[in-house]
Amino acid sequence: MPDLTPLFRFSRAATIAAACAAFAAPAAAEETALPYDLPPAFERPAPAPLRAPAPDDAPAGYLQDSGDIDENILLPAQGHDPDGDRKWARDYFALAGGVITVPSYNGSDERNVLPAFYFRGRFKGFSFSTRGTNFQVDLIRQRRGQKTDFKFGPIINLRSDRTGRIKDAQVEALGDRKLAIEAGISAGVTHTGVVTSGYDQVGVRVVALKDISGRHGSWIVSPTLDYGTPLSKRAYIGASLSFNLYGKGFGRYYFDVDPIGSAASGLPVYTGAGRKATLGKYTVGLAGAYALSGDLRKGFVLIGGAQYGRMTSRFADSPIVGIAGSKDQWLAGGGLAYQF
């Protein structure tokens, strides 16, 4: 996928797209991600050669662009895999670039249009990716043809919320925040062959981050549910649902307004966001990919997507959201990826 793949995400320090949609990285807990990835089963041979359907047989359970399904594309027969002796999942690397439109800060009703890029890959069974402004590595190697893939590894994130490009004069008067560096763990599990075919994927992951730069001095935990399926050899869609839990320091640093800030901005004093840890946001995203080369596993791929986020509870009541901004948060973007 967004790994419901998340494809684009913004940070002032580094604008990075998760290849398959305009998503914010769930790991960074700002916007959820649905990363673009090709299911391992997509490269796996079927248990046995497929017979041609009789005229009265039910149609294949796949969608496609046009024409009949080529079963040898989606379910290759035994003996057609040139790498049949390899132990680990297929190596690949993917680069993407494009544009993304995002709120000028988390909770803003103003927008910025920015360039974005993305890089991910797998080598000898080890996967790595840039999901938004973070970099993560999966230390559990993925074997060739395995249907259940467990993921666990380190992650580092740059959080640039309110470090610049703020369009609202009142929020800008509160002063810029400094770039935060966060480190933590990403863990999850993905299963292939669930609902529509032997190639769709459902995944659950949790990302936990802690500020190591002394900016907000707090933590973020983001559980995410992803689902994705190929429609044909050249088309792919996915969706994701994510919830972002924030520690007290995070709410205090980014969403509270102290008396000095109130005097400078005209916004009322607010201390509710930093009072206790809370669910601050949820996001729902859709992503898609279309291979110009005719094969999602290689060549040029058009990518795009959109995401809706909703600020909740004490974060939604903050003046920078409720007065100067909006509870509703939209992202959208698209671009071109190259996979090899």
mmCIF file of C-alpha atoms in Angstrom:
data_model
loop_
_atom_site.group_PDB
_atom_site.id
_atom_site.type_symbol
_atom_site.label_atom_id
_atom_site.label_comp_id
_atom_site.label_asym_id
_atom_site.label_seq_id
_atom_site.Cartn_x
_atom_site.Cartn_y
_atom_site.Cartn_z
ATOM 1 C CA MET A 1 0.000 0.000 0.000
ATOM 2 C CA PRO A 2 -0.808 3.458 2.135
ATOM 3 C CA ASP A 3 1.825 -1.119 3.421
ATOM 4 C CA LEU A 4 -4.076 1.948 2.880
ATOM 5 C CA THR A 5 -0.166 2.735 0.319
ATOM 6 C CA PRO A 6 -0.604 6.034 1.810
ATOM 7 C CA LEU A 7 0.793 8.480 -1.510
ATOM 8 C CA PHE A 8 1.806 11.961 -0.502
ATOM 9 C CA ARG A 9 2.471 13.852 2.662
ATOM 10 C CA PHE A 10 3.852 17.289 3.562
ATOM 11 C CA SER A 11 6.486 18.689 5.875
ATOM 12 C CA ARG A 12 8.325 21.985 5.577
ATOM 13 C CA ALA A 13 11.582 20.150 6.186
ATOM 14 C CA ALA A 14 10.907 17.469 3.602
ATOM 15 C CA THR A 15 7.771 16.993 1.508
ATOM 16 C CA ILE A 16 7.424 13.277 0.879
ATOM 17 C CA ALA A 17 4.764 11.319 -0.900
ATOM 18 C CA ALA A 18 3.694 7.863 0.068
ATOM 19 C CA ALA A 19 3.283 6.330 -3.368
ATOM 20 C CA CYS A 20 -0.420 5.798 -4.035
ATOM 21 C CA ALA A 21 -2.168 8.753 -2.531
ATOM 22 C CA ALA A 22 -2.030 12.082 -0.869
ATOM 23 C CA PHE A 23 -1.848 10.909 2.686
ATOM 24 C CA ALA A 24 -0.211 12.085 5.777
ATOM 25 C CA ALA A 25 1.847 9.510 7.517
ATOM 26 C CA PRO A 26 -0.049 7.774 10.269
ATOM 27 C CA ALA A 27 3.290 7.245 11.848
ATOM 28 C CA ALA A 28 3.716 10.966 12.228
ATOM 29 C CA ALA A 29 0.161 11.035 13.534
ATOM 30 C CA GLU A 30 -0.632 14.150 11.551
ATOM 31 C CA GLU A 31 -2.445 12.556 8.653
ATOM 32 C CA THR A 32 -3.040 8.923 7.990
ATOM 33 C CA ALA A 33 -1.263 7.111 5.242
ATOM 34 C CA LEU A 34 -2.113 4.525 2.833
ATOM 35 C CA PRO A 35 1.141 3.520 1.200
ATOM 36 C CA TYR A 36 1.300 1.963 -2.225
ATOM 37 C CA ASP A 37 2.741 -1.513 -2.332
ATOM 38 C CA LEU A 38 2.256 -4.543 -4.482
ATOM 39 C CA PRO A 39 0.871 -7.590 -2.693
ATOM 40 C CA PRO A 40 3.446 -10.389 -2.333
ATOM 41 C CA ALA A 41 0.817 -12.778 -3.706
ATOM 42 C CA PHE A 42 0.780 -10.756 -6.920
ATOM 43 C CA GLU A 43 4.107 -12.370 -7.782
ATOM 44 C CA ARG A 44 3.283 -15.800 -6.356
ATOM 45 C CA PRO A 45 2.424 -18.785 -8.615
ATOM 46 C CA ALA A 46 -0.946 -20.433 -8.132
ATOM 47 C CA PRO A 47 -1.047 -23.854 -6.463
ATOM 48 C CA ALA A 48 -2.033 -25.470 -9.774
ATOM 49 C CA PRO A 49 -2.587 -24.495 -13.411
ATOM 50 C CA LEU A 50 -5.971 -22.938 -14.038
ATOM 51 C CA ARG A 51 -8.472 -24.444 -16.471
ATOM 52 C CA ALA A 52 -10.268 -22.295 -18.989
ATOM 53 C CA PRO A 53 -13.822 -21.564 -17.773
ATOM 54 C CA ALA A 54 -16.722 -23.263 -19.491
ATOM 55 C CA PRO A 55 -19.323 -21.012 -21.115
ATOM 56 C CA ASP A 56 -21.683 -21.412 -18.160
ATOM 57 C CA ASP A 57 -19.018 -20.749 -15.509
ATOM 58 C CA ALA A 58 -19.398 -17.652 -13.316
ATOM 59 C CA PRO A 59 -17.149 -14.734 -14.363
ATOM 60 C CA ALA A 60 -13.841 -14.202 -12.569
ATOM 61 C CA GLY A 61 -14.105 -12.241 -9.343
ATOM 62 C CA TYR A 62 -11.907 -9.333 -10.468
ATOM 63 C CA LEU A 63 -12.509 -5.915 -11.949
ATOM 64 C CA GLN A 64 -10.406 -4.689 -14.839
ATOM 65 C CA ASP A 65 -10.142 -1.890 -17.398
ATOM 66 C CA SER A 66 -11.768 -3.723 -20.303
ATOM 67 C CA GLY A 67 -11.999 -7.116 -21.929
ATOM 68 C CA ASP A 68 -11.712 -10.520 -20.306
ATOM 69 C CA ILE A 69 -9.442 -11.328 -17.393
ATOM 70 C CA ASP A 70 -6.136 -12.889 -18.380
ATOM 71 C CA GLU A 71 -5.778 -15.525 -15.691
ATOM 72 C CA ASN A 72 -2.104 -16.054 -16.506
ATOM 73 C CA ILE A 73 -1.436 -12.447 -15.525
ATOM 74 C CA LEU A 74 -3.182 -12.499 -12.145
ATOM 75 C CA LEU A 75 -2.594 -16.162 -11.362
ATOM 76 C CA PRO A 76 0.471 -17.417 -13.286
ATOM 77 C CA ALA A 77 0.714 -21.154 -13.758
ATOM 78 C CA GLN A 78 3.328 -23.290 -12.052
ATOM 79 C CA GLY A 79 6.774 -23.061 -13.596
ATOM 80 C CA HIS A 80 6.349 -19.554 -15.030
ATOM 81 C CA ASP A 81 8.310 -17.822 -12.252
ATOM 82 C CA PRO A 82 11.870 -17.150 -13.468
ATOM 83 C CA ASP A 83 12.974 -16.653 -9.859
ATOM 84 C CA GLY A 84 11.386 -19.829 -8.603
ATOM 85 C CA ASP A 85 14.348 -20.774 -6.413
ATOM 86 C CA ARG A 86 14.651 -17.498 -4.537
ATOM 87 C CA LYS A 87 13.906 -17.533 -0.809
ATOM 88 C CA TRP A 88 12.814 -13.955 -0.119
ATOM 89 C CA ALA A 89 10.113 -11.721 -1.611
ATOM 90 C CA ARG A 90 10.993 -9.945 -4.846
ATOM 91 C CA ASP A 91 13.417 -7.004 -4.573
ATOM 92 C CA TYR A 92 12.081 -3.674 -5.819
ATOM 93 C CA PHE A 93 12.639 0.083 -5.540
ATOM 94 C CA ALA A 94 10.146 2.866 -6.224
ATOM 95 C CA LEU A 95 10.531 6.634 -6.645
ATOM 96 C CA ALA A 96 7.641 9.106 -6.937
ATOM 97 C CA GLY A 97 7.149 12.838 -7.387
ATOM 98 C CA GLY A 98 4.119 15.077 -7.669
ATOM 99 C CA VAL A 99 2.094 17.800 -5.962
ATOM 100 C CA ILE A 100 -0.072 17.827 -2.853
ATOM 101 C CA THR A 101 -2.557 20.277 -1.359
ATOM 102 C CA VAL A 102 -2.579 20.355 2.456
ATOM 103 C CA PRO A 103 -3.792 22.577 5.326
ATOM 104 C CA SER A 104 -1.251 25.269 6.213
ATOM 105 C CA TYR A 105 -1.117 23.746 9.713
ATOM 106 C CA ASN A 106 -2.842 20.875 11.481
ATOM 107 C CA GLY A 107 -6.341 22.281 12.096
ATOM 108 C CA SER A 108 -6.160 25.095 9.512
ATOM 109 C CA ASP A 109 -8.853 26.083 7.009
ATOM 110 C CA GLU A 110 -6.226 27.589 4.660
ATOM 111 C CA ARG A 111 -4.326 25.518 2.115
ATOM 112 C CA ASN A 112 -0.855 25.201 0.611
ATOM 113 C CA VAL A 113 0.024 23.522 -2.692
ATOM 114 C CA LEU A 114 3.457 21.944 -2.507
ATOM 115 C CA PRO A 115 5.795 19.560 -4.314
ATOM 116 C CA ALA A 116 6.143 16.088 -2.851
ATOM 117 C CA PHE A 117 8.297 13.014 -3.328
ATOM 118 C CA TYR A 118 8.547 9.457 -2.073
ATOM 119 C CA PHE A 119 10.972 6.541 -1.973
ATOM 120 C CA ARG A 120 10.544 2.949 -0.854
ATOM 121 C CA GLY A 121 11.828 -0.523 -1.600
ATOM 122 C CA ARG A 122 12.670 -4.048 -0.507
ATOM 123 C CA PHE A 123 16.014 -5.826 -0.609
ATOM 124 C CA LYS A 124 16.677 -9.436 0.417
ATOM 125 C CA GLY A 125 13.333 -9.489 2.232
ATOM 126 C CA PHE A 126 13.940 -6.277 4.232
ATOM 127 C CA SER A 127 11.555 -3.399 3.441
ATOM 128 C CA PHE A 128 12.062 0.314 3.962
ATOM 129 C CA SER A 129 10.014 3.392 3.108
ATOM 130 C CA THR A 130 9.582 7.119 3.489
ATOM 131 C CA ARG A 131 6.035 7.597 4.774
ATOM 132 C CA GLY A 132 5.577 11.323 4.798
ATOM 133 C CA THR A 133 8.406 12.999 6.675
ATOM 134 C CA ASN A 134 9.584 9.819 8.340
ATOM 135 C CA PHE A 135 11.844 6.931 7.441
ATOM 136 C CA GLN A 136 11.154 3.402 8.640
ATOM 137 C CA VAL A 137 12.653 -0.047 8.207
ATOM 138 C CA ASP A 138 10.969 -3.440 8.618
ATOM 139 C CA LEU A 139 13.444 -5.748 10.372
ATOM 140 C CA ILE A 140 11.327 -8.878 9.831
ATOM 141 C CA ARG A 141 12.260 -10.342 6.447
ATOM 142 C CA GLN A 142 9.423 -11.220 4.080
ATOM 143 C CA ARG A 143 9.633 -14.666 2.519
ATOM 144 C CA ARG A 144 8.578 -15.304 -1.046
ATOM 145 C CA GLY A 145 4.918 -16.314 -1.293
ATOM 146 C CA GLN A 146 4.035 -15.888 2.392
ATOM 147 C CA LYS A 147 0.454 -14.749 2.915
ATOM 148 C CA THR A 148 0.845 -13.319 6.417
ATOM 149 C CA ASP A 149 3.573 -10.723 6.809
ATOM 150 C CA PHE A 150 4.550 -9.461 10.274
ATOM 151 C CA LYS A 151 6.243 -6.069 10.442
ATOM 152 C CA PHE A 152 8.414 -4.550 13.144
ATOM 153 C CA GLY A 153 11.129 -1.929 13.051
ATOM 154 C CA PRO A 154 12.405 1.527 13.990
ATOM 155 C CA ILE A 155 11.040 4.805 12.670
ATOM 156 C CA ILE A 156 12.247 8.411 12.799
ATOM 157 C CA ASN A 157 10.052 11.398 11.967
ATOM 158 C CA LEU A 158 10.466 15.141 11.408
ATOM 159 C CA ARG A 159 7.426 17.127 12.586
ATOM 160 C CA SER A 160 7.245 20.605 11.072
ATOM 161 C CA ASP A 161 3.709 21.629 12.029
ATOM 162 C CA ARG A 162 3.492 25.431 12.482
ATOM 163 C CA THR A 163 7.176 25.967 11.641
ATOM 164 C CA GLY A 164 6.180 28.237 8.729
ATOM 165 C CA ARG A 165 3.820 28.791 5.791
ATOM 166 C CA ILE A 166 0.976 29.730 8.173
ATOM 167 C CA LYS A 167 -1.653 31.747 6.302
ATOM 168 C CA ASP A 168 -3.885 32.711 9.234
ATOM 169 C CA ALA A 169 -2.696 35.989 10.795
ATOM 170 C CA GLN A 170 -3.933 35.139 14.293
ATOM 171 C CA VAL A 171 -2.202 31.753 14.412
ATOM 172 C CA GLU A 172 0.937 33.272 12.900
ATOM 173 C CA ALA A 173 0.919 35.844 15.716
ATOM 174 C CA LEU A 174 1.235 32.992 18.229
ATOM 175 C CA GLY A 175 4.770 32.423 16.897
ATOM 176 C CA ASP A 176 6.399 29.614 14.966
ATOM 177 C CA ARG A 177 7.087 26.243 16.524
ATOM 178 C CA LYS A 178 10.464 24.576 16.182
ATOM 179 C CA LEU A 179 11.063 21.443 14.124
ATOM 180 C CA ALA A 180 10.537 18.354 16.314
ATOM 181 C CA ILE A 181 12.449 15.103 15.869
ATOM 182 C CA GLU A 182 10.576 11.979 16.923
ATOM 183 C CA ALA A 183 11.728 8.367 17.144
ATOM 184 C CA GLY A 184 9.839 5.178 17.830
ATOM 185 C CA ILE A 185 8.596 1.799 16.680
ATOM 186 C CA SER A 186 6.297 0.659 13.876
ATOM 187 C CA ALA A 187 4.650 -2.760 14.174
ATOM 188 C CA GLY A 188 1.864 -4.554 12.350
ATOM 189 C CA VAL A 189 0.651 -7.494 10.317
ATOM 190 C CA THR A 190 -0.645 -7.789 6.735
ATOM 191 C CA HIS A 191 -2.582 -10.738 5.296
ATOM 192 C CA THR A 192 -2.992 -11.397 1.573
ATOM 193 C CA GLY A 193 -6.090 -13.073 0.079
ATOM 194 C CA VAL A 194 -8.980 -11.913 2.231
ATOM 195 C CA VAL A 195 -12.149 -10.686 0.511
ATOM 196 C CA THR A 196 -12.190 -10.123 -3.248
ATOM 197 C CA SER A 197 -9.471 -12.485 -4.458
ATOM 198 C CA GLY A 198 -6.174 -14.137 -3.599
ATOM 199 C CA TYR A 199 -4.450 -10.807 -4.108
ATOM 200 C CA ASP A 200 -6.208 -8.276 -1.892
ATOM 201 C CA GLN A 201 -4.595 -7.277 1.405
ATOM 202 C CA VAL A 202 -5.773 -6.187 4.824
ATOM 203 C CA GLY A 203 -3.322 -4.827 7.350
ATOM 204 C CA VAL A 204 -3.229 -3.487 10.888
ATOM 205 C CA ARG A 205 -0.324 -1.442 12.190
ATOM 206 C CA VAL A 206 0.520 0.731 15.176
ATOM 207 C CA VAL A 207 3.145 3.471 15.228
ATOM 208 C CA ALA A 208 4.413 4.900 18.526
ATOM 209 C CA LEU A 209 6.620 8.010 18.501
ATOM 210 C CA LYS A 210 8.395 10.002 21.229
ATOM 211 C CA ASP A 211 9.856 13.474 20.871
ATOM 212 C CA ILE A 212 13.648 13.249 21.273
ATOM 213 C CA SER A 213 14.378 16.898 20.440
ATOM 214 C CA GLY A 214 12.771 18.498 23.498
ATOM 215 C CA ARG A 215 10.164 20.443 21.493
ATOM 216 C CA HIS A 216 6.761 19.154 22.593
ATOM 217 C CA GLY A 217 8.372 16.529 24.864
ATOM 218 C CA SER A 218 5.486 14.113 24.431
ATOM 219 C CA TRP A 219 4.316 11.081 22.445
ATOM 220 C CA ILE A 220 1.971 10.051 19.628
ATOM 221 C CA VAL A 221 0.354 6.644 19.039
ATOM 222 C CA SER A 222 -1.406 5.920 15.733
ATOM 223 C CA PRO A 223 -3.283 2.646 15.060
ATOM 224 C CA THR A 224 -4.227 2.197 11.384
ATOM 225 C CA LEU A 225 -6.349 -0.252 9.389
ATOM 226 C CA ASP A 226 -5.481 -0.638 5.672
ATOM 227 C CA TYR A 227 -7.161 -2.441 2.792
ATOM 228 C CA GLY A 228 -6.028 -2.636 -0.827
ATOM 229 C CA THR A 229 -6.717 -4.732 -3.915
ATOM 230 C CA PRO A 230 -5.514 -4.921 -7.524
ATOM 231 C CA LEU A 231 -8.270 -4.422 -10.077
ATOM 232 C CA SER A 232 -6.063 -5.830 -12.801
ATOM 233 C CA LYS A 233 -2.359 -6.148 -13.519
ATOM 234 C CA ARG A 234 -2.206 -2.397 -14.118
ATOM 235 C CA ALA A 235 -4.717 -0.899 -11.637
ATOM 236 C CA TYR A 236 -4.787 -0.814 -7.834
ATOM 237 C CA ILE A 237 -6.992 0.860 -5.192
ATOM 238 C CA GLY A 238 -6.741 1.090 -1.412
ATOM 239 C CA ALA A 239 -8.298 2.680 1.648
ATOM 240 C CA SER A 240 -7.253 3.378 5.229
ATOM 241 C CA LEU A 241 -8.660 4.391 8.596
ATOM 242 C CA SER A 242 -6.430 5.837 11.313
ATOM 243 C CA PHE A 243 -6.767 7.283 14.820
ATOM 244 C CA ASN A 244 -4.191 9.607 16.390
ATOM 245 C CA LEU A 245 -3.678 9.642 20.158
ATOM 246 C CA TYR A 246 -1.596 12.509 21.575
ATOM 247 C CA GLY A 247 0.149 13.028 24.901
ATOM 248 C CA LYS A 248 -0.365 16.105 27.109
ATOM 249 C CA GLY A 249 2.797 17.858 25.956
ATOM 250 C CA PHE A 250 1.786 17.587 22.316
ATOM 251 C CA GLY A 251 -1.547 19.292 22.929
ATOM 252 C CA ARG A 252 0.060 21.967 25.089
ATOM 253 C CA TYR A 253 2.751 22.820 22.515
ATOM 254 C CA TYR A 254 0.628 22.861 19.355
ATOM 255 C CA PHE A 255 -2.951 23.644 20.425
ATOM 256 C CA ASP A 256 -3.035 25.544 23.742
ATOM 257 C CA VAL A 257 -2.962 29.369 23.823
ATOM 258 C CA ASP A 258 -1.201 31.052 26.769
ATOM 259 C CA PRO A 259 -1.927 34.629 27.967
ATOM 260 C CA ILE A 260 0.998 36.081 25.997
ATOM 261 C CA GLY A 261 -0.153 34.362 22.825
ATOM 262 C CA SER A 262 -3.724 35.481 23.475
ATOM 263 C CA ALA A 263 -2.640 39.122 23.777
ATOM 264 C CA ALA A 264 -0.628 38.901 20.544
ATOM 265 C CA SER A 265 -3.236 37.080 18.476
ATOM 266 C CA GLY A 266 -6.610 38.087 19.871
ATOM 267 C CA LEU A 267 -7.490 34.423 20.404
ATOM 268 C CA PRO A 268 -8.823 33.433 23.842
ATOM 269 C CA VAL A 269 -6.627 31.705 26.405
ATOM 270 C CA TYR A 270 -6.973 27.930 26.136
ATOM 271 C CA THR A 271 -5.414 25.122 28.208
ATOM 272 C CA GLY A 272 -7.687 22.184 27.399
ATOM 273 C CA ALA A 273 -5.510 20.382 24.824
ATOM 274 C CA GLY A 274 -2.617 19.943 27.251
ATOM 275 C CA ARG A 275 -4.741 18.854 30.184
ATOM 276 C CA LYS A 276 -4.503 15.117 29.479
ATOM 277 C CA ALA A 277 -3.744 12.591 26.740
ATOM 278 C CA THR A 278 -6.571 12.333 24.236
ATOM 279 C CA LEU A 279 -7.772 11.182 20.841
ATOM 280 C CA GLY A 280 -7.111 14.278 18.752
ATOM 281 C CA LYS A 281 -7.848 13.241 15.180
ATOM 282 C CA TYR A 282 -9.106 10.474 12.917
ATOM 283 C CA THR A 283 -8.550 10.153 9.174
ATOM 284 C CA VAL A 284 -10.048 8.201 6.260
ATOM 285 C CA GLY A 285 -8.209 7.931 2.954
ATOM 286 C CA LEU A 286 -8.554 6.533 -0.567
ATOM 287 C CA ALA A 287 -5.681 5.898 -2.989
ATOM 288 C CA GLY A 288 -5.197 4.560 -6.478
ATOM 289 C CA ALA A 289 -2.467 3.579 -8.929
ATOM 290 C CA TYR A 290 -2.466 2.921 -12.679
ATOM 291 C CA ALA A 291 0.524 1.410 -14.469
ATOM 292 C CA LEU A 292 1.394 3.141 -17.727
ATOM 293 C CA SER A 293 3.740 0.251 -18.477
ATOM 294 C CA GLY A 294 0.899 -2.260 -18.100
ATOM 295 C CA ASP A 295 2.453 -3.861 -14.998
ATOM 296 C CA LEU A 296 2.245 -2.362 -11.491
ATOM 297 C CA ARG A 297 5.473 -4.142 -10.521
ATOM 298 C CA LYS A 298 7.687 -2.184 -12.901
ATOM 299 C CA GLY A 299 7.858 0.956 -14.987
ATOM 300 C CA PHE A 300 5.890 4.197 -14.682
ATOM 301 C CA VAL A 301 2.762 4.372 -12.524
ATOM 302 C CA LEU A 302 0.234 7.204 -12.137
ATOM 303 C CA ILE A 303 -0.643 7.670 -8.456
ATOM 304 C CA GLY A 304 -3.209 9.775 -6.637
ATOM 305 C CA GLY A 305 -5.511 9.959 -3.684
ATOM 306 C CA ALA A 306 -7.434 11.987 -1.138
ATOM 307 C CA GLN A 307 -7.868 11.984 2.615
ATOM 308 C CA TYR A 308 -10.409 13.404 5.026
ATOM 309 C CA GLY A 309 -9.424 14.095 8.630
ATOM 310 C CA ARG A 310 -11.490 15.314 11.571
ATOM 311 C CA MET A 311 -10.105 17.065 14.641
ATOM 312 C CA THR A 312 -11.814 15.803 17.800
ATOM 313 C CA SER A 313 -12.357 16.487 21.522
ATOM 314 C CA ARG A 314 -10.000 19.018 23.151
ATOM 315 C CA PHE A 315 -8.055 19.547 19.949
ATOM 316 C CA ALA A 316 -11.193 20.544 18.063
ATOM 317 C CA ASP A 317 -12.066 23.014 20.857
ATOM 318 C CA SER A 318 -8.722 24.817 20.553
ATOM 319 C CA PRO A 319 -9.083 28.403 19.245
ATOM 320 C CA ILE A 320 -6.578 27.717 16.458
ATOM 321 C CA VAL A 321 -9.060 25.107 15.166
ATOM 322 C CA GLY A 322 -12.513 26.215 16.316
ATOM 323 C CA ILE A 323 -12.028 29.967 15.672
ATOM 324 C CA ALA A 324 -9.093 30.420 13.282
ATOM 325 C CA GLY A 325 -9.284 27.050 11.519
ATOM 326 C CA SER A 326 -11.589 24.106 10.904
ATOM 327 C CA LYS A 327 -12.274 20.674 12.347
ATOM 328 C CA ASP A 328 -12.450 19.278 8.812
ATOM 329 C CA GLN A 329 -9.063 18.547 7.244
ATOM 330 C CA TRP A 330 -8.652 17.619 3.570
ATOM 331 C CA LEU A 331 -5.604 16.468 1.626
ATOM 332 C CA ALA A 332 -5.313 15.539 -2.041
ATOM 333 C CA GLY A 333 -2.511 14.942 -4.474
ATOM 334 C CA GLY A 334 -1.141 13.030 -7.398
ATOM 335 C CA GLY A 335 1.978 12.330 -9.341
ATOM 336 C CA LEU A 336 4.119 9.835 -11.202
ATOM 337 C CA ALA A 337 6.070 6.920 -9.748
ATOM 338 C CA TYR A 338 8.717 4.697 -11.262
ATOM 339 C CA GLN A 339 9.245 1.200 -9.901
ATOM 340 C CA PHE A 340 12.062 -1.194 -10.783
#
